[in-house]
PDB file of C-alpha atoms and ligand atoms in Angstrom:
ATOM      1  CA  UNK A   1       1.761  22.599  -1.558  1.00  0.00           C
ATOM      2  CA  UNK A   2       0.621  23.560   2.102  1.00  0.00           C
ATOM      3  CA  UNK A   3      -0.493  21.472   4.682  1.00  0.00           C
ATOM      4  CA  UNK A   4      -4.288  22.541   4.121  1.00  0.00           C
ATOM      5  CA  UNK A   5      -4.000  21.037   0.599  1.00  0.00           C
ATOM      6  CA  UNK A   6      -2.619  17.931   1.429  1.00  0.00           C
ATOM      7  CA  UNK A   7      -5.570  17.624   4.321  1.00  0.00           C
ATOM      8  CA  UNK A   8      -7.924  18.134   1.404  1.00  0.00           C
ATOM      9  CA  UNK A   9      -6.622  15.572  -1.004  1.00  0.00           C
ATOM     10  CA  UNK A  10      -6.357  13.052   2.031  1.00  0.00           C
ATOM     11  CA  UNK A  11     -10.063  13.386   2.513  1.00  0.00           C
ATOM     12  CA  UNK A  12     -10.679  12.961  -0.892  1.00  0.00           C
ATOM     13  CA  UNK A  13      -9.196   9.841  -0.823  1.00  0.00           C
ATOM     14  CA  UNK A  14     -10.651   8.618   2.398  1.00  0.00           C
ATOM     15  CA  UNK A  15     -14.383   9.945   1.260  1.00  0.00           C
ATOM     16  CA  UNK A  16     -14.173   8.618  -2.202  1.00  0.00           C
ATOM     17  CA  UNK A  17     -11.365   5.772  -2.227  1.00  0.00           C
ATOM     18  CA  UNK A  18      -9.966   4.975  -5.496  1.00  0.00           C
ATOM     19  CA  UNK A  19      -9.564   1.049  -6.064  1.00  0.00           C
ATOM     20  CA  UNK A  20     -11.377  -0.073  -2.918  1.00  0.00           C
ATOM     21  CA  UNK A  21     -13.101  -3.548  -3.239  1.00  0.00           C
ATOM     22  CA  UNK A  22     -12.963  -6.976  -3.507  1.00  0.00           C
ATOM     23  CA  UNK A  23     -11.093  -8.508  -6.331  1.00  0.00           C
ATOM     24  CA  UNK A  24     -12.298 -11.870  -7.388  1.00  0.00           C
ATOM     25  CA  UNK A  25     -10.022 -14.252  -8.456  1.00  0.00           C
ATOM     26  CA  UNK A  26      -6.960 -12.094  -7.186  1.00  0.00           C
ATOM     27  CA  UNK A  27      -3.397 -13.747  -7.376  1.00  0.00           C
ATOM     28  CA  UNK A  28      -2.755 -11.768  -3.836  1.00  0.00           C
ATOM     29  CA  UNK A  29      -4.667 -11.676  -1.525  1.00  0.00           C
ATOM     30  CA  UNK A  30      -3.000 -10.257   1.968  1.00  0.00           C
ATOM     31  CA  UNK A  31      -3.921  -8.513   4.829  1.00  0.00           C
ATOM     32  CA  UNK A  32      -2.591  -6.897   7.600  1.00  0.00           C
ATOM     33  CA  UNK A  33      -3.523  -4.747  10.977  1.00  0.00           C
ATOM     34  CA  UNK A  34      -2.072  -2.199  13.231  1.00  0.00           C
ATOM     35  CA  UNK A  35      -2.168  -4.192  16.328  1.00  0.00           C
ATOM     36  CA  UNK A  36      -2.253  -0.366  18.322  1.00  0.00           C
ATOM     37  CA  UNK A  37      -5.082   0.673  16.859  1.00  0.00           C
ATOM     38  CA  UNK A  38      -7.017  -2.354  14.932  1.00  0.00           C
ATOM     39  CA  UNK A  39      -7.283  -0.298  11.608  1.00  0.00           C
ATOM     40  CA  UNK A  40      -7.219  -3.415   8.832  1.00  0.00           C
ATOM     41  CA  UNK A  41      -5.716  -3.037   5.321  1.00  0.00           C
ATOM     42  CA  UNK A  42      -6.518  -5.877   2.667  1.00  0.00           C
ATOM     43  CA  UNK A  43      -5.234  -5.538  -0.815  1.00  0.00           C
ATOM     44  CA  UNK A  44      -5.778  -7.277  -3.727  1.00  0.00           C
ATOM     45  CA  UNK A  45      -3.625  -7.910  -6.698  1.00  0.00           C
ATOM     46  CA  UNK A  46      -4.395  -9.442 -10.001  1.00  0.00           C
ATOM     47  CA  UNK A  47      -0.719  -9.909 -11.941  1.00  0.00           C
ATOM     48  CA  UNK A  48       0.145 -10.711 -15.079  1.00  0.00           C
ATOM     49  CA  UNK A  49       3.300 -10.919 -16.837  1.00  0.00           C
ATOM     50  CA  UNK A  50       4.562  -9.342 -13.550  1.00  0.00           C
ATOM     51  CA  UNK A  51       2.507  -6.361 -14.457  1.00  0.00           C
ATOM     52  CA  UNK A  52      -0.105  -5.543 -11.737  1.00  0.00           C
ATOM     53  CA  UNK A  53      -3.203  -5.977 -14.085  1.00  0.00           C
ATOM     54  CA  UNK A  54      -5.780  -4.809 -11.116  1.00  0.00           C
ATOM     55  CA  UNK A  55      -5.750  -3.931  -7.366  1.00  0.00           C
ATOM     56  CA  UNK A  56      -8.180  -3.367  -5.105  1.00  0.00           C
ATOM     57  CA  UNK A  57      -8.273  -2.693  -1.302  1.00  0.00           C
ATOM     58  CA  UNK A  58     -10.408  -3.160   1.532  1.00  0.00           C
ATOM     59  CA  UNK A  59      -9.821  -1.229   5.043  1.00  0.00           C
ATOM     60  CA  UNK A  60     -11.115   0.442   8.080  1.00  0.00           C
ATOM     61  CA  UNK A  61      -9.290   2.872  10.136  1.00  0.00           C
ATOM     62  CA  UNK A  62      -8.409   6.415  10.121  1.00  0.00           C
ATOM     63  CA  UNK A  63      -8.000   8.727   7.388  1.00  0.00           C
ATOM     64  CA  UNK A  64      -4.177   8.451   6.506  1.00  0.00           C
ATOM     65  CA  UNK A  65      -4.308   4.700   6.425  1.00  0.00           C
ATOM     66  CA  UNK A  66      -7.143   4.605   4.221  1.00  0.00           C
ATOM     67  CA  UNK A  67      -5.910   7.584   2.176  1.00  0.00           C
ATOM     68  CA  UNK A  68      -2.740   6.131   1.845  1.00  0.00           C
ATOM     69  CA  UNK A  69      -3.837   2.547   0.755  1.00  0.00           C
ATOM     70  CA  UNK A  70      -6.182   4.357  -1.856  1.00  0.00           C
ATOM     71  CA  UNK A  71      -3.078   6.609  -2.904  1.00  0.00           C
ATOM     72  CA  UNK A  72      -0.951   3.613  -3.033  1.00  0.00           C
ATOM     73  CA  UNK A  73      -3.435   1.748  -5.722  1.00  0.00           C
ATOM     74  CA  UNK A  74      -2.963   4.449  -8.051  1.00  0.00           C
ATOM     75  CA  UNK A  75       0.538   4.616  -7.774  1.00  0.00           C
ATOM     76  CA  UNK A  76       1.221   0.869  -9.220  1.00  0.00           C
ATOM     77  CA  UNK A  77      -1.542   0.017 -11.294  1.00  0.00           C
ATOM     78  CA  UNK A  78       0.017  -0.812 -14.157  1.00  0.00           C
ATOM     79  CA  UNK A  79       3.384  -1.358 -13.042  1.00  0.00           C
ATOM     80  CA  UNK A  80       5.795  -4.092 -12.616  1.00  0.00           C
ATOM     81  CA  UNK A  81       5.311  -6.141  -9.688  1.00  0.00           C
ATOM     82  CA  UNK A  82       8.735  -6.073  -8.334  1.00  0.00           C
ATOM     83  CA  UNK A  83       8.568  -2.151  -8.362  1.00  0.00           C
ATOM     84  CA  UNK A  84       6.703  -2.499  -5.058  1.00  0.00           C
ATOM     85  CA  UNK A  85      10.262  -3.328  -3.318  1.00  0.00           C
ATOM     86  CA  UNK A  86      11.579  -0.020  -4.694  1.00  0.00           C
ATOM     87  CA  UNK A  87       8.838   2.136  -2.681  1.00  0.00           C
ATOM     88  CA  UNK A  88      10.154   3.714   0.641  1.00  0.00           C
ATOM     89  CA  UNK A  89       8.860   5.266   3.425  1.00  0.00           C
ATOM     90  CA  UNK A  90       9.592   8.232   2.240  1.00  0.00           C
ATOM     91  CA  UNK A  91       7.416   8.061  -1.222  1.00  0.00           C
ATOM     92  CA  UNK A  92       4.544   7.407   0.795  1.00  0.00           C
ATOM     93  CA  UNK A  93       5.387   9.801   3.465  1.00  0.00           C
ATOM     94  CA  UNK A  94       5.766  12.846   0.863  1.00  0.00           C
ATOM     95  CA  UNK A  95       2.608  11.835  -0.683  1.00  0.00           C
ATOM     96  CA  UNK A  96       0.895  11.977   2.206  1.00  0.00           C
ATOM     97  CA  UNK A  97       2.736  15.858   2.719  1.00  0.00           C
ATOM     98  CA  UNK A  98       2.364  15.940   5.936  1.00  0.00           C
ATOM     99  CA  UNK A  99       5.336  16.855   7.692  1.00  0.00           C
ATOM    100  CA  UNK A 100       6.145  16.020  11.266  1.00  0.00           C
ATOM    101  CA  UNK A 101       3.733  12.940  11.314  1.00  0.00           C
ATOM    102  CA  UNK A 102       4.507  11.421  15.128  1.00  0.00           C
ATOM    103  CA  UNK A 103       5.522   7.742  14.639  1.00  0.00           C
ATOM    104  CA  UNK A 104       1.831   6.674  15.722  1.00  0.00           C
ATOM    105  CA  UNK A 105       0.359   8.716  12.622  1.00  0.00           C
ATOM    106  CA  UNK A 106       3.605   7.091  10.474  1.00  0.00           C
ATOM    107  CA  UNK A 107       2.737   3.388  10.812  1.00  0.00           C
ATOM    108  CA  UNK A 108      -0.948   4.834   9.676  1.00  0.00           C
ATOM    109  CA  UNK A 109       0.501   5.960   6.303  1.00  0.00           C
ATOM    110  CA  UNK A 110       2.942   3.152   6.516  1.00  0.00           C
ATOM    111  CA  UNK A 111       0.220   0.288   7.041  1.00  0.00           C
ATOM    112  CA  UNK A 112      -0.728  -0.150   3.374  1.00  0.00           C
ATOM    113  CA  UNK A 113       2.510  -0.255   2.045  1.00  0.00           C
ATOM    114  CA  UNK A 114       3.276  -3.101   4.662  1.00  0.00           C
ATOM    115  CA  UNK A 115       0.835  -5.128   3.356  1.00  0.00           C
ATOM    116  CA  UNK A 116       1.360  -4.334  -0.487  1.00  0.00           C
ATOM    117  CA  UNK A 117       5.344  -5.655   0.502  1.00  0.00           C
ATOM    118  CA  UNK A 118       3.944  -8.617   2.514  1.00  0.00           C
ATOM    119  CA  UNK A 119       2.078  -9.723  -0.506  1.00  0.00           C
ATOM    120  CA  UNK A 120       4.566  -8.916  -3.441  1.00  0.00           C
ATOM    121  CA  UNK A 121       6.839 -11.099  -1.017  1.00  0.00           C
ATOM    122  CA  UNK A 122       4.271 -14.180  -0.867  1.00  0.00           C
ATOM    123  CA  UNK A 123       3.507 -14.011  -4.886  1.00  0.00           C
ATOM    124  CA  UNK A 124       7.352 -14.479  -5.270  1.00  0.00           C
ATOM    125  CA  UNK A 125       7.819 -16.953  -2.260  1.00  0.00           C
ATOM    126  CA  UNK A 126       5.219 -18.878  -3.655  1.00  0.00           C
ATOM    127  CA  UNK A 127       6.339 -19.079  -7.296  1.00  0.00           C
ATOM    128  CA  UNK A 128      10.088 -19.778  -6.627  1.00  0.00           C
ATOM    129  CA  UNK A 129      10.751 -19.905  -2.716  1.00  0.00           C
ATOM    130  CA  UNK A 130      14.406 -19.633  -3.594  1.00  0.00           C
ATOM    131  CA  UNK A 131      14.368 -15.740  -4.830  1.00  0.00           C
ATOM    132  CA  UNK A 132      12.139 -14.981  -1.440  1.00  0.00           C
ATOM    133  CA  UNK A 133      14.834 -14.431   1.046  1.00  0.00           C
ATOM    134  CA  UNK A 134      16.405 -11.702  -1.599  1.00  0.00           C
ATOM    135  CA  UNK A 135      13.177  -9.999  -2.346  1.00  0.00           C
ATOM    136  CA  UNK A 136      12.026  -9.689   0.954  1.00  0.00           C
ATOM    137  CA  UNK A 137      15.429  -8.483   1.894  1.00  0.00           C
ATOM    138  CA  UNK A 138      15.557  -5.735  -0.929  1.00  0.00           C
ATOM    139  CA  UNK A 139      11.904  -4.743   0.658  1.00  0.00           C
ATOM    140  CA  UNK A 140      12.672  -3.955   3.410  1.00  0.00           C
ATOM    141  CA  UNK A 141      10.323  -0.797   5.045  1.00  0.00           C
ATOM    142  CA  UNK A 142      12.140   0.295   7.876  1.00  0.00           C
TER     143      UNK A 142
HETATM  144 FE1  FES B 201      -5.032   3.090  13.203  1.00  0.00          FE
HETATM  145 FE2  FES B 201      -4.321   5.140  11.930  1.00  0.00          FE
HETATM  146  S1  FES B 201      -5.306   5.122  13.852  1.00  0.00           S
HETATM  147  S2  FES B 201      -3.819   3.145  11.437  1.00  0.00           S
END
Protein backbone atom coordinates (compact mmCIF):
# COMPACT_ATOMS: atom_id res chain seq x y z
CA UNK A 1 0.00 0.00 0.00
CA UNK A 2 1.46 3.64 -0.47
CA UNK A 3 2.03 6.12 1.94
CA UNK A 4 -1.19 8.17 0.81
CA UNK A 5 -3.28 5.12 1.84
CA UNK A 6 -1.94 4.57 5.02
CA UNK A 7 -2.46 8.62 5.71
CA UNK A 8 -6.07 7.90 4.82
CA UNK A 9 -6.76 4.96 7.05
CA UNK A 10 -4.87 6.88 9.94
CA UNK A 11 -7.43 9.61 9.68
CA UNK A 12 -10.06 7.32 9.66
CA UNK A 13 -9.12 6.12 12.76
CA UNK A 14 -8.35 9.40 14.39
CA UNK A 15 -11.86 10.99 12.93
CA UNK A 16 -13.95 8.05 13.79
CA UNK A 17 -12.01 5.98 16.61
CA UNK A 18 -13.02 2.50 16.97
CA UNK A 19 -13.38 1.40 20.79
CA UNK A 20 -12.93 4.85 22.31
CA UNK A 21 -14.75 5.33 25.72
CA UNK A 22 -15.09 4.68 29.08
CA UNK A 23 -15.51 1.17 30.23
CA UNK A 24 -17.38 0.76 33.42
CA UNK A 25 -16.47 -1.73 35.64
CA UNK A 26 -13.12 -2.45 33.66
CA UNK A 27 -10.59 -5.00 35.28
CA UNK A 28 -7.73 -2.46 33.78
CA UNK A 29 -7.78 0.53 33.99
CA UNK A 30 -4.19 2.33 33.04
CA UNK A 31 -2.99 5.30 31.69
CA UNK A 32 -0.10 6.77 30.45
CA UNK A 33 1.45 10.18 28.76
CA UNK A 34 4.18 11.28 26.53
CA UNK A 35 5.87 13.52 28.91
CA UNK A 36 7.36 15.51 25.38
CA UNK A 37 4.33 16.26 24.16
CA UNK A 38 1.38 15.67 26.91
CA UNK A 39 -0.73 13.48 24.44
CA UNK A 40 -2.66 10.98 27.16
CA UNK A 41 -3.64 7.36 26.32
CA UNK A 42 -6.14 5.53 28.79
CA UNK A 43 -7.28 2.07 28.00
CA UNK A 44 -9.65 -0.02 29.34
CA UNK A 45 -9.87 -3.73 29.58
CA UNK A 46 -12.65 -5.96 30.66
CA UNK A 47 -11.03 -9.81 30.87
CA UNK A 48 -12.37 -12.86 31.25
CA UNK A 49 -11.02 -16.21 31.22
CA UNK A 50 -7.87 -14.30 30.09
CA UNK A 51 -9.79 -13.41 27.02
CA UNK A 52 -10.07 -9.59 26.57
CA UNK A 53 -13.98 -9.50 26.69
CA UNK A 54 -14.05 -5.47 25.93
CA UNK A 55 -11.62 -2.51 25.55
CA UNK A 56 -12.06 0.82 25.29
CA UNK A 57 -9.72 3.89 25.12
CA UNK A 58 -9.66 7.37 25.95
CA UNK A 59 -6.86 9.91 24.50
CA UNK A 60 -5.85 13.24 23.24
CA UNK A 61 -2.95 13.93 21.10
CA UNK A 62 -1.98 13.73 17.59
CA UNK A 63 -3.18 11.60 14.94
CA UNK A 64 -0.77 8.50 15.09
CA UNK A 65 -1.22 8.13 18.80
CA UNK A 66 -4.81 8.19 18.61
CA UNK A 67 -4.88 6.15 15.38
CA UNK A 68 -2.73 3.76 16.78
CA UNK A 69 -4.56 3.23 20.19
CA UNK A 70 -7.86 2.87 18.05
CA UNK A 71 -5.91 0.35 15.68
CA UNK A 72 -4.57 -1.39 18.63
CA UNK A 73 -8.33 -2.10 20.13
CA UNK A 74 -9.19 -3.92 17.15
CA UNK A 75 -6.28 -5.88 17.01
CA UNK A 76 -6.95 -7.81 20.54
CA UNK A 77 -10.46 -7.77 21.11
CA UNK A 78 -11.09 -11.05 21.56
CA UNK A 79 -7.82 -12.35 22.24
CA UNK A 80 -5.90 -13.81 25.01
CA UNK A 81 -4.62 -11.46 27.42
CA UNK A 82 -1.11 -12.55 27.53
CA UNK A 83 -0.94 -12.07 23.64
CA UNK A 84 -0.37 -8.38 24.42
CA UNK A 85 3.42 -9.35 25.46
CA UNK A 86 3.86 -10.90 22.00
CA UNK A 87 3.15 -7.41 20.13
CA UNK A 88 6.37 -5.50 19.00
CA UNK A 89 7.22 -2.38 17.83
CA UNK A 90 7.29 -3.45 14.73
CA UNK A 91 3.43 -4.78 14.45
CA UNK A 92 2.39 -1.49 15.37
CA UNK A 93 4.91 0.29 13.34
CA UNK A 94 3.83 -1.64 9.98
CA UNK A 95 0.33 -0.96 10.78
CA UNK A 96 0.80 2.36 11.02
CA UNK A 97 2.87 2.00 7.24
CA UNK A 98 4.58 4.73 7.58
CA UNK A 99 8.07 4.31 6.90
CA UNK A 100 10.85 6.48 8.20
CA UNK A 101 8.75 7.71 11.26
CA UNK A 102 11.60 10.02 13.27
CA UNK A 103 11.79 8.63 16.85
CA UNK A 104 9.50 11.67 18.05
CA UNK A 105 6.59 10.40 15.62
CA UNK A 106 7.65 6.54 16.95
CA UNK A 107 6.88 6.97 20.67
CA UNK A 108 3.42 8.55 19.09
CA UNK A 109 2.55 5.15 17.53
CA UNK A 110 4.36 3.50 20.34
CA UNK A 111 2.33 5.31 23.25
CA UNK A 112 -0.73 3.03 23.20
CA UNK A 113 0.96 -0.04 23.13
CA UNK A 114 2.95 1.21 26.29
CA UNK A 115 0.08 1.53 28.13
CA UNK A 116 -1.84 -1.69 26.84
CA UNK A 117 1.77 -3.56 28.28
CA UNK A 118 1.69 -1.43 31.48
CA UNK A 119 -1.73 -2.71 32.18
CA UNK A 120 -1.55 -6.45 30.99
CA UNK A 121 1.55 -6.23 33.47
CA UNK A 122 -0.61 -4.82 36.55
CA UNK A 123 -3.69 -7.43 35.86
CA UNK A 124 -0.97 -10.18 36.27
CA UNK A 125 1.07 -8.40 39.11
CA UNK A 126 -1.98 -8.05 40.84
CA UNK A 127 -3.39 -11.59 40.56
CA UNK A 128 -0.11 -13.49 41.34
CA UNK A 129 2.83 -10.90 41.98
CA UNK A 130 5.15 -13.84 41.59
CA UNK A 131 4.67 -14.37 37.57
CA UNK A 132 5.10 -10.28 37.26
CA UNK A 133 8.79 -9.99 37.04
CA UNK A 134 8.59 -12.74 33.99
CA UNK A 135 5.75 -11.11 32.20
CA UNK A 136 6.93 -7.81 32.33
CA UNK A 137 10.27 -9.10 31.25
CA UNK A 138 8.84 -11.07 28.16
CA UNK A 139 7.06 -7.46 27.39
CA UNK A 140 9.43 -5.73 26.96
CA UNK A 141 8.87 -2.67 24.05
CA UNK A 142 12.14 -1.51 23.34
FE1 LIG B 1 2.29 13.65 21.28
FE2 LIG B 1 2.22 12.44 19.08
S1 LIG B 1 2.65 14.54 19.35
S2 LIG B 1 2.14 11.53 21.00
Amino acid sequence: MSEDIYREIILDHYRNPRNKGSLPNADISIHDSNPLCGDEIDIHLKVEEDTIKDIKFEGRGCAISQASASMLTEQVINKPLNTIKDIAKEDILENIGLMNLGPARIKCALLSLKVLKLGMVKYYADRDPGSAKKIQDESKLY
